[in-house]
mmCIF file of C-alpha atoms in Angstrom:
data_model
loop_
_atom_site.group_PDB
_atom_site.id
_atom_site.type_symbol
_atom_site.label_atom_id
_atom_site.label_comp_id
_atom_site.label_asym_id
_atom_site.label_seq_id
_atom_site.Cartn_x
_atom_site.Cartn_y
_atom_site.Cartn_z
ATOM 1 C CA MET A 1 -0.044 0.039 -0.048
ATOM 2 C CA MET A 2 1.281 3.372 -0.881
ATOM 3 C CA THR A 3 2.449 5.572 1.972
ATOM 4 C CA ASP A 4 0.437 8.912 2.226
ATOM 5 C CA ILE A 5 2.783 11.880 2.488
ATOM 6 C CA LEU A 6 1.657 15.402 3.458
ATOM 7 C CA PHE A 7 3.877 18.375 3.237
ATOM 8 C CA ILE A 8 2.931 21.001 5.856
ATOM 9 C CA ILE A 9 4.353 24.480 5.625
ATOM 10 C CA GLN A 10 4.249 26.248 9.065
ATOM 11 C CA ALA A 11 3.841 30.032 8.275
ATOM 12 C CA ARG A 12 2.690 33.219 9.873
ATOM 13 C CA MET A 13 3.280 36.961 9.515
ATOM 14 C CA GLY A 14 4.494 37.499 13.049
ATOM 15 C CA SER A 15 8.187 37.306 13.613
ATOM 16 C CA GLY A 16 10.350 38.846 16.350
ATOM 17 C CA ARG A 17 13.260 39.598 14.052
ATOM 18 C CA LEU A 18 11.684 39.972 10.564
ATOM 19 C CA PRO A 19 7.908 40.666 10.592
ATOM 20 C CA GLY A 20 6.014 39.665 7.477
ATOM 21 C CA LYS A 21 8.987 37.682 6.064
ATOM 22 C CA VAL A 22 6.791 34.966 4.630
ATOM 23 C CA LEU A 23 5.364 37.394 2.038
ATOM 24 C CA LYS A 24 8.537 39.407 1.409
ATOM 25 C CA PRO A 25 9.530 39.265 -2.303
ATOM 26 C CA ILE A 26 12.520 37.575 -3.819
ATOM 27 C CA GLY A 27 12.592 38.444 -7.538
ATOM 28 C CA GLY A 28 9.006 38.084 -8.808
ATOM 29 C CA TYR A 29 7.924 35.657 -5.935
ATOM 30 C CA THR A 30 7.177 35.846 -2.314
ATOM 31 C CA ILE A 31 9.179 33.693 -0.010
ATOM 32 C CA LEU A 32 6.094 31.418 0.504
ATOM 33 C CA ASP A 33 5.516 31.165 -3.307
ATOM 34 C CA MET A 34 9.198 30.070 -3.684
ATOM 35 C CA ILE A 35 8.782 27.448 -1.116
ATOM 36 C CA VAL A 36 5.550 26.055 -2.613
ATOM 37 C CA LYS A 37 7.093 26.083 -6.142
ATOM 38 C CA ARG A 38 10.159 24.084 -4.946
ATOM 39 C CA VAL A 39 8.223 21.635 -2.776
ATOM 40 C CA ARG A 40 6.022 20.827 -5.703
ATOM 41 C CA GLN A 41 9.235 19.540 -7.567
ATOM 42 C CA SER A 42 9.541 16.711 -5.044
ATOM 43 C CA GLU A 43 8.948 13.213 -6.339
ATOM 44 C CA TYR A 44 6.554 12.869 -3.409
ATOM 45 C CA TYR A 45 4.284 15.674 -4.323
ATOM 46 C CA ASP A 46 1.116 14.494 -5.949
ATOM 47 C CA GLN A 47 -0.453 17.281 -8.167
ATOM 48 C CA SER A 48 -3.789 15.229 -8.411
ATOM 49 C CA ARG A 49 -4.110 15.292 -4.582
ATOM 50 C CA ASP A 50 -2.190 18.479 -3.920
ATOM 51 C CA ASN A 51 -0.668 16.999 -0.781
ATOM 52 C CA LEU A 52 0.633 20.360 0.422
ATOM 53 C CA ILE A 53 -1.031 22.551 3.085
ATOM 54 C CA VAL A 54 0.058 25.909 4.525
ATOM 55 C CA ALA A 55 -0.592 25.784 8.255
ATOM 56 C CA SER A 56 -1.123 29.384 9.539
ATOM 57 C CA SER A 57 -2.725 30.957 12.483
ATOM 58 C CA ASP A 58 -6.189 32.357 13.188
ATOM 59 C CA SER A 59 -4.711 35.657 14.323
ATOM 60 C CA LYS A 60 -5.981 38.725 12.563
ATOM 61 C CA THR A 61 -2.409 39.505 11.511
ATOM 62 C CA ASP A 62 -2.508 36.430 9.346
ATOM 63 C CA ASP A 63 -5.579 37.339 7.375
ATOM 64 C CA ILE A 64 -3.411 38.753 4.664
ATOM 65 C CA LEU A 65 -1.377 35.503 4.493
ATOM 66 C CA SER A 66 -4.583 33.429 4.234
ATOM 67 C CA ALA A 67 -5.875 35.807 1.504
ATOM 68 C CA HIS A 68 -2.665 35.275 -0.411
ATOM 69 C CA CYS A 69 -2.884 31.504 -0.141
ATOM 70 C CA LEU A 70 -6.419 31.513 -1.388
ATOM 71 C CA SER A 71 -5.506 33.886 -4.232
ATOM 72 C CA LYS A 72 -2.853 31.285 -5.250
ATOM 73 C CA ASN A 73 -5.045 28.295 -4.736
ATOM 74 C CA TYR A 74 -2.904 26.992 -2.015
ATOM 75 C CA ARG A 75 -4.555 24.763 0.516
ATOM 76 C CA VAL A 76 -4.522 26.459 3.970
ATOM 77 C CA HIS A 77 -5.524 25.593 7.464
ATOM 78 C CA ARG A 78 -5.684 28.211 10.263
ATOM 79 C CA GLY A 79 -5.273 27.296 13.929
ATOM 80 C CA SER A 80 -3.788 28.438 17.167
ATOM 81 C CA GLU A 81 -0.943 30.927 16.925
ATOM 82 C CA GLN A 82 0.940 29.737 19.965
ATOM 83 C CA ARG A 83 -0.160 26.013 20.091
ATOM 84 C CA VAL A 84 1.597 25.137 16.845
ATOM 85 C CA LEU A 85 1.508 21.423 17.567
ATOM 86 C CA ASP A 86 -2.263 21.661 17.975
ATOM 87 C CA ARG A 87 -2.395 23.392 14.528
ATOM 88 C CA PHE A 88 -0.546 20.488 13.017
ATOM 89 C CA ALA A 89 -2.698 17.888 14.776
ATOM 90 C CA GLN A 90 -5.754 19.526 13.301
ATOM 91 C CA VAL A 91 -4.330 19.330 9.744
ATOM 92 C CA ILE A 92 -3.348 15.708 10.329
ATOM 93 C CA GLU A 93 -6.861 14.823 11.648
ATOM 94 C CA ARG A 94 -8.367 16.542 8.695
ATOM 95 C CA VAL A 95 -6.209 14.947 5.978
ATOM 96 C CA LYS A 96 -5.063 11.735 7.723
ATOM 97 C CA PRO A 97 -1.559 11.327 6.209
ATOM 98 C CA ASP A 98 0.803 8.484 7.251
ATOM 99 C CA ILE A 99 3.826 10.834 7.298
ATOM 100 C CA ALA A 100 3.969 14.633 7.817
ATOM 101 C CA VAL A 101 6.840 16.558 6.291
ATOM 102 C CA ARG A 102 7.233 19.766 8.382
ATOM 103 C CA LEU A 103 8.611 22.782 6.537
ATOM 104 C CA THR A 104 8.786 26.384 7.701
ATOM 105 C CA GLY A 105 7.831 29.601 5.813
ATOM 106 C CA ASP A 106 11.288 31.163 6.069
ATOM 107 C CA ASN A 107 13.190 28.707 3.794
ATOM 108 C CA PRO A 108 12.879 29.913 0.210
ATOM 109 C CA PHE A 109 15.725 27.623 -0.953
ATOM 110 C CA VAL A 110 14.274 24.376 0.363
ATOM 111 C CA ASP A 111 15.553 21.647 -1.884
ATOM 112 C CA PRO A 112 13.255 19.107 -3.453
ATOM 113 C CA SER A 113 16.033 16.472 -3.965
ATOM 114 C CA LEU A 114 16.824 16.714 -0.259
ATOM 115 C CA LEU A 115 13.228 16.338 0.649
ATOM 116 C CA ASP A 116 13.087 13.209 -1.477
ATOM 117 C CA PHE A 117 16.246 11.830 0.251
ATOM 118 C CA LEU A 118 14.652 12.668 3.666
ATOM 119 C CA ILE A 119 11.454 10.899 2.955
ATOM 120 C CA GLN A 120 13.053 7.835 1.297
ATOM 121 C CA SER A 121 15.457 7.456 4.242
ATOM 122 C CA HIS A 122 12.476 7.725 6.673
ATOM 123 C CA LEU A 123 10.677 5.069 4.801
ATOM 124 C CA ASP A 124 13.669 2.725 4.308
ATOM 125 C CA GLN A 125 14.610 2.798 7.962
ATOM 126 C CA HIS A 126 11.013 2.661 9.263
ATOM 127 C CA ALA A 127 11.791 5.738 11.432
ATOM 128 C CA ASP A 128 9.442 7.649 13.696
ATOM 129 C CA TYR A 129 11.285 10.878 13.016
ATOM 130 C CA THR A 130 13.974 11.868 10.477
ATOM 131 C CA TYR A 131 16.109 14.990 10.080
ATOM 132 C CA ILE A 132 19.165 15.406 7.878
ATOM 133 C CA CYS A 133 22.159 16.903 9.564
ATOM 134 C CA GLY A 134 25.051 18.687 7.899
ATOM 135 C CA THR A 135 23.279 20.681 5.220
ATOM 136 C CA PRO A 136 22.963 24.581 5.063
ATOM 137 C CA LEU A 137 20.359 25.779 7.515
ATOM 138 C CA GLY A 138 17.141 26.400 5.537
ATOM 139 C CA ILE A 139 17.126 23.838 2.672
ATOM 140 C CA GLY A 140 15.508 20.788 4.424
ATOM 141 C CA GLY A 141 12.609 19.696 6.574
ATOM 142 C CA GLU A 142 11.557 17.035 9.123
ATOM 143 C CA ALA A 143 9.677 13.812 8.334
ATOM 144 C CA VAL A 144 7.519 12.395 11.258
ATOM 145 C CA ASN A 145 4.923 9.676 11.593
ATOM 146 C CA ALA A 146 1.814 11.746 11.697
ATOM 147 C CA ARG A 147 -0.067 9.797 14.402
ATOM 148 C CA LEU A 148 2.701 10.575 16.832
ATOM 149 C CA LEU A 149 1.816 14.299 16.616
ATOM 150 C CA THR A 150 -1.899 13.734 17.330
ATOM 151 C CA GLU A 151 -1.018 11.420 20.203
ATOM 152 C CA ILE A 152 1.370 13.928 21.786
ATOM 153 C CA ASN A 153 -1.113 16.743 21.206
ATOM 154 C CA ALA A 154 -3.822 14.815 23.156
ATOM 155 C CA ASP A 155 -1.762 15.145 26.332
ATOM 156 C CA LYS A 156 -3.440 18.028 28.162
ATOM 157 C CA THR A 157 -0.538 18.337 30.570
ATOM 158 C CA LEU A 158 1.956 18.976 27.742
ATOM 159 C CA ALA A 159 4.423 21.799 28.492
ATOM 160 C CA ASP A 160 3.982 24.944 26.438
ATOM 161 C CA LYS A 161 7.436 24.541 24.755
ATOM 162 C CA TYR A 162 6.286 21.245 23.248
ATOM 163 C CA GLN A 163 3.195 23.016 21.773
ATOM 164 C CA GLU A 164 5.425 25.739 20.327
ATOM 165 C CA HIS A 165 8.092 23.496 18.883
ATOM 166 C CA VAL A 166 6.271 20.763 17.120
ATOM 167 C CA THR A 167 8.727 18.007 17.055
ATOM 168 C CA LEU A 168 10.806 18.846 20.234
ATOM 169 C CA LEU A 169 9.300 16.161 22.574
ATOM 170 C CA ILE A 170 9.989 13.502 19.966
ATOM 171 C CA ARG A 171 13.550 14.646 19.443
ATOM 172 C CA GLU A 172 14.128 14.693 23.272
ATOM 173 C CA SER A 173 12.849 11.164 23.593
ATOM 174 C CA PRO A 174 15.268 8.754 21.727
ATOM 175 C CA GLU A 175 14.372 6.034 24.296
ATOM 176 C CA LYS A 176 10.762 6.118 23.130
ATOM 177 C CA TYR A 177 10.974 6.957 19.423
ATOM 178 C CA ARG A 178 13.111 5.707 16.539
ATOM 179 C CA LEU A 179 15.102 8.843 15.524
ATOM 180 C CA LEU A 180 17.088 8.967 12.300
ATOM 181 C CA PHE A 181 19.699 11.611 11.494
ATOM 182 C CA PRO A 182 21.279 10.535 8.112
ATOM 183 C CA GLU A 183 24.147 12.315 6.473
ATOM 184 C CA PRO A 184 23.189 14.296 3.364
ATOM 185 C CA PRO A 185 24.567 13.639 -0.117
ATOM 186 C CA GLN A 186 28.085 15.112 -0.330
ATOM 187 C CA GLU A 187 27.000 17.830 -2.776
ATOM 188 C CA LEU A 188 24.590 19.204 -0.173
ATOM 189 C CA ARG A 189 26.940 18.928 2.769
ATOM 190 C CA ALA A 190 27.679 22.641 3.905
ATOM 191 C CA PRO A 191 26.749 23.104 7.664
ATOM 192 C CA HIS A 192 28.616 26.338 7.681
ATOM 193 C CA LEU A 193 26.163 27.981 5.360
ATOM 194 C CA ARG A 194 22.956 29.839 6.423
ATOM 195 C CA MET A 195 20.146 29.895 3.777
ATOM 196 C CA THR A 196 17.129 30.524 5.917
ATOM 197 C CA VAL A 197 15.468 33.984 6.271
ATOM 198 C CA ASP A 198 15.055 35.125 9.816
ATOM 199 C CA THR A 199 16.774 38.546 9.892
ATOM 200 C CA GLU A 200 17.373 41.521 7.532
ATOM 201 C CA GLU A 201 20.778 40.121 6.826
ATOM 202 C CA ASP A 202 19.418 36.767 5.839
ATOM 203 C CA TYR A 203 16.849 38.434 3.560
ATOM 204 C CA ARG A 204 19.529 40.553 1.902
ATOM 205 C CA LEU A 205 21.622 37.508 1.272
ATOM 206 C CA ALA A 206 18.691 35.584 -0.154
ATOM 207 C CA ARG A 207 17.836 38.317 -2.592
ATOM 208 C CA GLU A 208 21.499 38.778 -3.765
ATOM 209 C CA LEU A 209 21.981 34.959 -4.029
ATOM 210 C CA TYR A 210 18.783 34.658 -6.094
ATOM 211 C CA VAL A 211 19.997 37.347 -8.597
ATOM 212 C CA LYS A 212 23.538 35.774 -8.705
ATOM 213 C CA ALA A 213 21.955 32.444 -9.484
ATOM 214 C CA GLY A 214 20.248 33.846 -12.561
ATOM 215 C CA SER A 215 16.851 34.637 -10.880
ATOM 216 C CA ARG A 216 15.836 31.053 -11.299
ATOM 217 C CA PRO A 217 13.247 29.993 -8.599
ATOM 218 C CA ASP A 218 13.896 26.323 -9.104
ATOM 219 C CA ILE A 219 17.692 26.413 -8.981
ATOM 220 C CA PRO A 220 19.054 23.312 -7.138
ATOM 221 C CA ALA A 221 20.517 23.953 -3.732
ATOM 222 C CA ARG A 222 23.863 22.292 -4.796
ATOM 223 C CA GLU A 223 24.345 25.280 -7.251
ATOM 224 C CA LEU A 224 23.493 27.714 -4.533
ATOM 225 C CA ILE A 225 26.044 26.089 -2.236
ATOM 226 C CA HIS A 226 28.754 26.371 -4.863
ATOM 227 C CA LEU A 227 27.859 30.004 -5.463
ATOM 228 C CA LEU A 228 28.146 30.891 -1.721
ATOM 229 C CA ASN A 229 31.323 28.892 -1.307
ATOM 230 C CA SER A 230 32.909 30.733 -4.056
ATOM 231 C CA ASP A 231 31.871 34.239 -3.042
ATOM 232 C CA PRO A 232 33.278 35.142 0.442
ATOM 233 C CA GLU A 233 31.621 38.695 0.372
ATOM 234 C CA LEU A 234 28.164 37.193 -0.382
ATOM 235 C CA ARG A 235 28.667 34.519 2.246
ATOM 236 C CA ALA A 236 29.696 37.107 4.815
ATOM 237 C CA ILE A 237 26.435 38.995 4.720
ATOM 238 C CA ASN A 238 24.732 36.853 7.362
ATOM 239 C CA GLN A 239 27.624 34.914 8.925
ATOM 240 C CA MET A 240 27.420 36.782 12.206
ATOM 241 C CA ILE A 241 23.699 35.604 12.644
ATOM 242 C CA ARG A 242 22.989 32.903 15.226
ATOM 243 C CA GLN A 243 19.996 30.739 15.093
ATOM 244 C CA LYS A 244 17.591 30.936 17.929
ATOM 245 C CA GLU A 245 17.330 27.794 20.042
ATOM 246 C CA ALA A 246 14.240 26.025 21.217
ATOM 247 C CA ASP A 247 13.803 26.400 24.950
#
């Protein structure tokens, strides 16, 4: 029986460091549009079922994001702004996938070939949770057995940090869940690079990298890595930025 995969893009307009980033433009696309376009290149995306949903919040500030999704015919679900796990659980209960691939709305260079490697590794190893280490920050996602998120969400005593950070409890419980952290293909190995968009410096790098890459929204991440590695000035734009930790 075919395994049912659902891509879920976690996105909202609120951001402590770069408000509204999900709809900021890169070339002729918003960051969200870039993500959707690139995810749809995955071998596991099924156009006939459109197995991709934007999971946003029911906050008034996200009305504009929801309207954008509807104007582009993206499937969208709105739930709690703070209880993000509950938002995912609602999507899963609605669509009933076997595996959820969690993506975030600040990664315009998410790589479809890496997503394929992520999902195939997850399936081959019968994992509960899979994350690929060693790539640039911002080109991948997480694969998780969907039922686990609904089971964890049902715990009414769950600490707030586990609602805010969707997969944190699973990652902190290797004694309970089968966790898989495969190495990436060599061409995508570049842990020193930062390709997510969380600050003004990240956004500037993303725009300049996009132009340097020929303004191609579907350019493979391996080419972007090569461009960054060969251009120290471009790479330096966001090198001082440190990623926020889950707490």
